[in-house]
Every structure is written in structure tokens, then in C-alpha cells.
Tab-separated table of C-alpha atoms in Angstrom:
chain	number	residue	atom	x	y	z
P	42	MET	CA	12.144	-43.394	35.111
P	43	LYS	CA	13.755	-39.980	35.601
P	44	THR	CA	15.616	-40.262	32.356
P	45	TYR	CA	12.360	-40.973	30.468
P	46	LYS	CA	10.552	-38.191	31.874
P	47	LYS	CA	13.422	-35.739	30.972
P	48	ASN	CA	13.313	-37.112	27.575
P	49	CYS	CA	9.597	-36.553	27.231
P	50	LEU	CA	9.899	-33.065	28.476
P	51	ARG	CA	12.641	-32.357	26.034
P	52	PHE	CA	10.637	-33.555	23.132
P	53	PHE	CA	7.623	-31.654	24.106
P	54	LEU	CA	9.721	-28.366	24.448
P	55	ILE	CA	11.354	-29.060	21.042
P	56	PHE	CA	7.857	-29.706	19.325
P	57	ALA	CA	6.453	-26.525	20.961
P	58	LEU	CA	9.269	-24.444	19.764
P	59	LEU	CA	8.922	-25.880	16.209
P	60	LEU	CA	5.171	-25.269	16.198
P	61	LEU	CA	5.541	-21.658	17.386
P	62	PHE	CA	8.308	-21.151	14.770
P	63	LEU	CA	6.345	-22.619	11.804
P	64	LEU	CA	3.062	-21.112	12.471
P	65	PRO	CA	3.820	-17.547	11.152
P	66	PHE	CA	5.238	-19.146	7.866
P	67	ASN	CA	2.034	-21.315	7.222
P	68	LYS	CA	0.244	-17.934	7.468
P	69	VAL	CA	2.473	-16.292	4.835
P	70	THR	CA	2.594	-19.033	2.310
P	71	ALA	CA	-1.070	-19.274	1.849
P	72	GLU	CA	-2.642	-17.195	-0.885
P	73	PRO	CA	-4.621	-14.134	0.042
P	74	ASN	CA	-8.195	-14.232	-1.174
P	75	ILE	CA	-8.155	-11.559	-3.985
P	76	PRO	CA	-11.600	-10.666	-5.094
P	77	ASN	CA	-12.658	-10.313	-8.669
P	78	PRO	CA	-13.360	-6.716	-10.107
P	79	THR	CA	-16.958	-5.514	-9.827
P	80	ASN	CA	-18.885	-4.229	-12.941
P	81	LEU	CA	-18.191	-0.562	-11.726
P	82	LYS	CA	-14.504	-1.263	-12.505
P	83	TYR	CA	-13.121	2.085	-10.990
P	84	VAL	CA	-14.732	1.723	-7.532
P	85	ASN	CA	-15.087	-1.821	-5.913
P	86	ASP	CA	-16.650	-1.460	-2.599
P	87	TYR	CA	-16.824	-5.041	-0.853
P	88	ALA	CA	-17.381	-3.469	2.426
P	89	ASN	CA	-20.654	-1.582	1.366
P	90	ILE	CA	-19.350	1.687	2.889
P	91	LEU	CA	-20.008	4.060	-0.023
P	92	ASP	CA	-23.325	5.552	-1.333
P	93	ASN	CA	-24.447	5.567	-4.872
P	94	ASN	CA	-23.431	9.185	-5.517
P	95	THR	CA	-19.990	8.679	-4.562
P	96	LYS	CA	-19.618	5.602	-6.617
P	97	GLU	CA	-21.107	7.570	-9.713
P	98	SER	CA	-18.677	10.345	-9.057
P	99	ILE	CA	-15.726	8.017	-9.042
P	100	VAL	CA	-16.755	6.015	-12.158
P	101	SER	CA	-17.466	9.119	-14.303
P	102	VAL	CA	-14.044	10.664	-13.389
P	103	GLY	CA	-12.265	7.245	-13.700
P	104	LYS	CA	-13.858	6.667	-17.221
P	105	GLU	CA	-12.951	10.274	-18.411
P	106	LEU	CA	-9.433	9.700	-17.083
P	107	GLU	CA	-8.904	6.492	-18.909
P	108	ASP	CA	-10.632	7.722	-22.154
P	109	LYS	CA	-8.270	10.709	-22.331
P	110	THR	CA	-4.934	9.414	-20.957
P	111	GLY	CA	-5.248	5.523	-20.849
P	112	ALA	CA	-4.315	5.523	-17.137
P	113	GLN	CA	-6.503	3.636	-14.632
P	114	ALA	CA	-7.226	4.809	-11.144
P	115	VAL	CA	-8.999	2.325	-9.147
P	116	VAL	CA	-10.472	2.240	-5.518
P	117	VAL	CA	-10.853	-1.207	-3.674
P	118	ILE	CA	-12.505	-1.434	-0.320
P	119	ILE	CA	-12.457	-4.633	1.559
P	120	ASN	CA	-13.455	-5.886	5.108
P	121	SER	CA	-9.939	-7.651	6.115
P	122	LEU	CA	-6.480	-8.244	4.897
P	123	GLU	CA	-6.830	-11.831	6.420
P	124	GLY	CA	-3.437	-11.274	8.369
P	125	TYR	CA	-1.419	-10.033	5.365
P	126	ASP	CA	0.461	-6.747	5.253
P	127	ILE	CA	-1.439	-4.170	3.217
P	128	GLN	CA	1.660	-3.512	0.903
P	129	SER	CA	1.933	-7.123	-0.225
P	130	TYR	CA	-2.021	-7.411	-0.578
P	131	ALA	CA	-2.193	-4.320	-2.477
P	132	ASN	CA	0.728	-5.325	-4.884
P	133	LYS	CA	-0.855	-8.798	-5.403
P	134	LEU	CA	-4.199	-7.506	-6.288
P	135	PHE	CA	-2.711	-4.761	-8.591
P	136	ARG	CA	-1.055	-7.329	-10.687
P	137	LYS	CA	-3.689	-9.884	-10.718
P	138	TRP	CA	-6.142	-7.299	-12.006
P	139	GLY	CA	-3.496	-5.734	-14.304
P	140	ILE	CA	-4.309	-2.248	-13.539
P	141	GLY	CA	-3.197	0.215	-16.202
P	142	GLN	CA	-1.821	-0.381	-19.778
P	143	LYS	CA	0.609	-3.208	-19.856
P	144	ASP	CA	3.184	-1.261	-21.972
P	145	LYS	CA	3.044	1.738	-19.704
P	146	ASP	CA	2.071	0.483	-16.210
P	147	ASN	CA	-0.016	3.764	-15.705
P	148	GLY	CA	-2.248	2.298	-12.981
P	149	LEU	CA	-2.968	3.677	-9.426
P	150	LEU	CA	-4.919	1.660	-6.734
P	151	ILE	CA	-6.420	2.878	-3.534
P	152	LEU	CA	-6.816	-0.025	-1.139
P	153	VAL	CA	-8.723	0.216	1.995
P	154	SER	CA	-9.123	-2.398	4.657
P	155	MET	CA	-12.002	-1.386	6.946
P	156	ASN	CA	-11.503	-3.984	10.050
P	157	ASP	CA	-7.660	-3.324	10.009
P	158	ARG	CA	-7.931	0.289	9.585
P	159	LYS	CA	-5.303	0.351	7.144
P	160	ARG	CA	-4.970	2.027	3.721
P	161	ARG	CA	-2.569	1.970	0.745
P	162	VAL	CA	-1.923	3.746	-2.470
P	163	GLU	CA	-0.083	1.496	-5.003
P	164	VAL	CA	1.327	3.345	-7.986
P	165	GLY	CA	2.329	1.796	-11.276
P	166	ARG	CA	5.842	2.473	-12.572
P	167	GLY	CA	4.546	4.754	-15.275
P	168	LEU	CA	2.876	7.052	-12.768
P	169	GLU	CA	5.621	7.358	-10.097
P	170	GLY	CA	6.835	10.549	-11.640
P	171	ALA	CA	3.336	12.148	-11.282
P	172	ILE	CA	2.514	10.364	-7.976
P	173	PRO	CA	5.642	10.104	-6.001
P	174	ASP	CA	5.386	8.211	-2.700
P	175	ILE	CA	5.546	11.435	-0.479
P	176	TYR	CA	2.807	13.087	-2.713
P	177	SER	CA	0.536	10.072	-2.273
P	178	ASN	CA	1.100	9.914	1.565
P	179	LYS	CA	0.201	13.582	1.876
P	180	VAL	CA	-3.029	13.024	-0.118
P	181	MET	CA	-3.990	10.322	2.272
P	182	GLU	CA	-2.870	11.974	5.367
P	183	ASP	CA	-4.582	15.323	4.807
P	184	ILE	CA	-7.752	14.373	2.982
P	185	PHE	CA	-8.461	10.784	3.432
P	186	LYS	CA	-7.500	10.289	7.244
P	187	PRO	CA	-9.409	13.091	8.753
P	188	SER	CA	-12.707	12.047	6.928
P	189	PHE	CA	-12.188	8.585	7.976
P	190	GLN	CA	-11.411	9.200	11.526
P	191	SER	CA	-14.784	11.335	11.692
P	192	GLY	CA	-16.577	8.501	9.878
P	193	ASP	CA	-17.232	10.275	6.598
P	194	TYR	CA	-16.023	7.477	4.462
P	195	ASN	CA	-17.766	9.139	1.128
P	196	LYS	CA	-15.867	12.311	1.445
P	197	GLY	CA	-12.527	10.425	2.259
P	198	ILE	CA	-12.717	8.222	-0.711
P	199	ASP	CA	-14.147	10.596	-3.259
P	200	GLU	CA	-11.829	13.642	-2.588
P	201	SER	CA	-8.596	11.402	-2.368
P	202	TYR	CA	-9.761	9.920	-5.673
P	203	GLN	CA	-10.374	13.258	-7.359
P	204	VAL	CA	-7.008	14.541	-6.320
P	205	PHE	CA	-5.165	11.798	-7.745
P	206	ALA	CA	-7.155	11.582	-11.001
P	207	THR	CA	-6.482	15.346	-11.449
P	208	LYS	CA	-2.854	15.017	-10.817
P	209	ILE	CA	-2.580	12.106	-13.368
P	210	ALA	CA	-4.556	14.129	-16.040
P	211	LYS	CA	-1.988	17.025	-15.528
P	212	GLU	CA	0.776	14.704	-16.222
P	213	TYR	CA	-0.760	13.924	-19.635
P	214	ASN	CA	-1.591	17.626	-20.113
P	215	VAL	CA	-5.386	17.234	-20.152
P	216	ASN	CA	-8.182	18.471	-18.081
P	217	LEU	CA	-10.986	16.360	-16.549
P	218	GLU	CA	-14.345	18.160	-16.943
P	219	LYS	CA	-16.147	15.843	-14.452
P	220	SER	CA	-13.533	16.366	-11.701
P	221	LYS	CA	-14.410	18.377	-8.560
P	222	ASN	CA	-10.857	20.046	-8.604
P	223	ILE	CA	-10.164	19.122	-5.053
P	224	SER	CA	-6.819	20.545	-3.938
P	225	LEU	CA	-4.647	19.773	-1.020
P	226	PRO	CA	-4.579	21.996	2.151
P	227	LYS	CA	-1.761	24.222	2.316
P	228	GLU	CA	1.102	23.388	4.722
P	229	SER	CA	0.832	24.879	8.056
P	230	LYS	CA	3.705	26.156	10.292
P	231	GLU	CA	3.167	23.196	12.506
P	232	SER	CA	3.901	20.703	9.712
P	233	ASN	CA	7.267	22.612	8.912
P	234	SER	CA	8.271	22.189	12.611
P	235	SER	CA	8.108	18.435	12.132
P	236	LYS	CA	11.627	18.882	10.447
P	237	PHE	CA	13.092	19.821	13.533
P	238	PRO	CA	13.516	16.244	15.037
P	239	ILE	CA	15.752	15.404	11.904
P	240	LYS	CA	18.178	18.013	12.892
P	241	ILE	CA	18.320	16.344	16.442
P	242	ILE	CA	18.988	12.943	14.804
P	243	VAL	CA	21.591	14.284	12.666
P	244	PHE	CA	23.362	16.102	15.570
P	245	LEU	CA	23.187	12.783	17.632
P	246	VAL	CA	24.664	10.845	14.592
P	247	PHE	CA	27.545	13.403	14.471
P	248	LEU	CA	28.143	13.053	18.134
P	249	ASP	CA	28.351	9.211	17.831
P	250	ILE	CA	30.855	9.357	15.101
P	251	ILE	CA	33.083	11.873	16.814
P	252	PHE	CA	33.208	10.472	20.428
P	253	ASN	CA	31.972	6.716	19.902
P	254	LYS	CA	33.556	6.070	16.270
P	255	GLY	CA	29.981	5.423	15.100
P	256	ARG	CA	29.610	2.248	17.054
P	257	ILE	CA	25.909	3.001	17.938
P	258	ILE	CA	25.084	3.744	14.331
P	259	LYS	CA	26.983	0.560	13.111
P	260	SER	CA	24.886	-1.609	15.655
P	261	ILE	CA	21.665	0.040	14.512
P	262	LEU	CA	22.350	-0.530	10.897
P	263	GLU	CA	23.332	-4.152	11.373
P	264	LEU	CA	20.038	-4.786	13.268
P	265	ILE	CA	18.115	-3.218	10.419
P	266	PHE	CA	20.068	-5.309	7.974
P	267	TYR	CA	19.492	-8.544	9.532
P	268	SER	CA	16.005	-7.909	10.274
P	269	SER	CA	15.294	-7.022	6.691
P	270	PHE	CA	17.219	-9.950	5.458
P	271	PHE	CA	15.142	-12.281	7.595
P	272	ASN	CA	11.896	-11.055	6.518
P	273	ASN	CA	12.833	-10.942	2.727
P	274	ASN	CA	13.804	-14.632	2.688
P	275	ARG	CA	10.923	-16.193	4.617
P	276	PRO	CA	8.821	-18.696	2.511
P	277	GLY	CA	6.335	-16.765	0.653
P	278	GLY	CA	7.500	-13.244	2.077
P	279	GLY	CA	9.232	-10.439	0.753
P	280	GLY	CA	6.410	-8.897	-0.965
P	281	PHE	CA	4.045	-10.426	-3.625
P	282	GLY	CA	4.597	-9.979	-7.315
P	283	SER	CA	8.044	-8.132	-6.968
P	284	GLY	CA	9.325	-10.148	-10.074
P	285	SER	CA	8.383	-9.822	-13.574
P	286	GLY	CA	5.981	-12.828	-13.259
P	287	GLY	CA	2.907	-13.204	-11.318
P	288	PHE	CA	-0.645	-12.260	-11.852
P	289	GLY	CA	-1.762	-9.461	-14.183
P	290	ASP	CA	1.097	-9.862	-16.579
P	291	SER	CA	-1.019	-11.653	-19.302
P	292	GLY	CA	-3.509	-8.950	-19.695
P	293	GLY	CA	-5.713	-8.702	-16.773
P	294	PHE	CA	-9.656	-9.087	-16.678
P	295	GLY	CA	-12.476	-6.960	-16.063
P	296	GLY	CA	-11.524	-4.150	-18.422
P	297	PHE	CA	-8.217	-3.665	-17.063
P	298	GLY	CA	-5.129	-3.341	-19.408
P	299	GLY	CA	-2.589	-5.855	-17.968
P	300	GLY	CA	-0.500	-3.258	-16.098
P	301	SER	CA	1.819	-3.957	-13.217
P	302	SER	CA	3.384	-2.234	-10.107
P	303	SER	CA	6.991	-2.335	-8.819
P	304	GLY	CA	5.867	-1.413	-5.264
P	305	GLY	CA	5.880	2.385	-5.240
P	306	GLY	CA	3.268	4.002	-3.111
P	307	SER	CA	2.551	4.626	0.459
P	308	SER	CA	0.592	2.956	3.376
P	309	GLY	CA	-0.802	4.142	6.687
P	310	ASP	CA	-3.845	3.900	8.877
P	311	TRP	CA	-6.458	5.977	10.520
């Protein structure tokens, strides 16, 4: 009788552990619910947070940008990421819609998830020179984030879009007549002081190499490597659309050109 109880308990524990282990993978392997583009094309507000003036501003600048350069800059605002990380969701949406021209990959996506309080700028490979990751993050931190934290969603979206559109236009040596010419705020002394912790880290690394033969650094790097290896090899994980196939490669729809993204950009919250 005791043996029977032990076997039942062992079976229950194994089943519970398997269930806990497999649940995260079931969540990842399911496809996210990517919406279709709206008829406004350049601004797709599924959360209904923008007023008509903001939408008209974005559409007019977006159309002028595309007419003069062929590049496409798109805003997408959703309610929820449905449990997905925003980088994977943005890359999936970018490729499904085919933002930008297929032969140039000159698209840009601003994705905002309201319930998750997260944002992502996804940049096509053809615009990574004009919009590097550090620049896209600065725009969203300095312009988008303060406005969203204060509840002024229209200002945050519109001004961020204007900055990106103007920067893309400069890459093509054209001027946007309908642009509001929003510029980034100048760096303060406080932002420059943020470089100080980097010096501390470098100093600590130096001490570890001299006095501990780099054992701590080695352990940290191994931990990062194995963590990254595990995440990238989960079923359905590792970022959607990282290969050459997937959505959007056959031309897109809704007026988009079939462009794709290689994962460049920046993510954050507010």
C-alpha cells in the first residue's frame, strides 16, 4: 500500500513538472493575432487613443515621405501583445505587412502596446544607416516617453513620427514640406554623467583580470551564453521572421511594398 502511494505521488510530481515546463512553450508556438492595416495606412490606431488631427498629420507626412523617397514609416497602436515580447511581435507584423520597398527594405514601424506599456521601433535594413538603434531609442526616450507618461498620447506619437520622417527624408536629400520640423532636445550634463558607471564597470573588469584571472567575467559570460542559447532554441522562439522567408516577402498588402526587417531598432516602456 505504501509503495502504491509513493508511485502515485511520484507520478503526480512528474506530471506537474512536465506541465509547468511545457506551458511556456505552448504560449510561444501559437501565432500572434496580427491585425490587417487600416485604410489610413501610415497610422493604424486599434486602441483608439489618437484624435483626427494627429492621424491627418501623420498621414500627410507619411504620404509625402513615400512619394518623394519610396520609404514607408508606419505607426501601429494595439491594446495588447497577447503575451509575446514586443520585438518578436513587431518583426512579425513588419514582415507580414511588408513595410517598405521589397528591393530596398526602407520601412520603419513604430509599435505601441497600451496595456503592456511597451513600445518598439522596428527599422528595415535599408534605413539602419539613417536610423541607427541608438538614435531610435533616443527619440522614443526623449520625445515619446515623457508625453506618454503624462497621458499626452497624441503629442508623443505625432512628434516621434515627425522626427523619424524628417531624418529619413534627409537620408534621401529631400525636404518634407508638411513636416513640423520637430527636433530632439539637446543633451544635458546629467545625461553625459551617465557614462560614469561604464568607467566603474571597466575598472572592475580590470581588477577581476589582474587579481582573479577573469573567473568572474568568465562565469558571467557563460551564464549569458547558455541563457541566450536556451531562448534561441525554444520551439517557436528566437524571434519571428529572422530568416529570409515568412510573411511580407511576397509583396505585402494594403499599399505596402513587400519590405522586410532584420531586427534592427529599439524597445522600451513608459
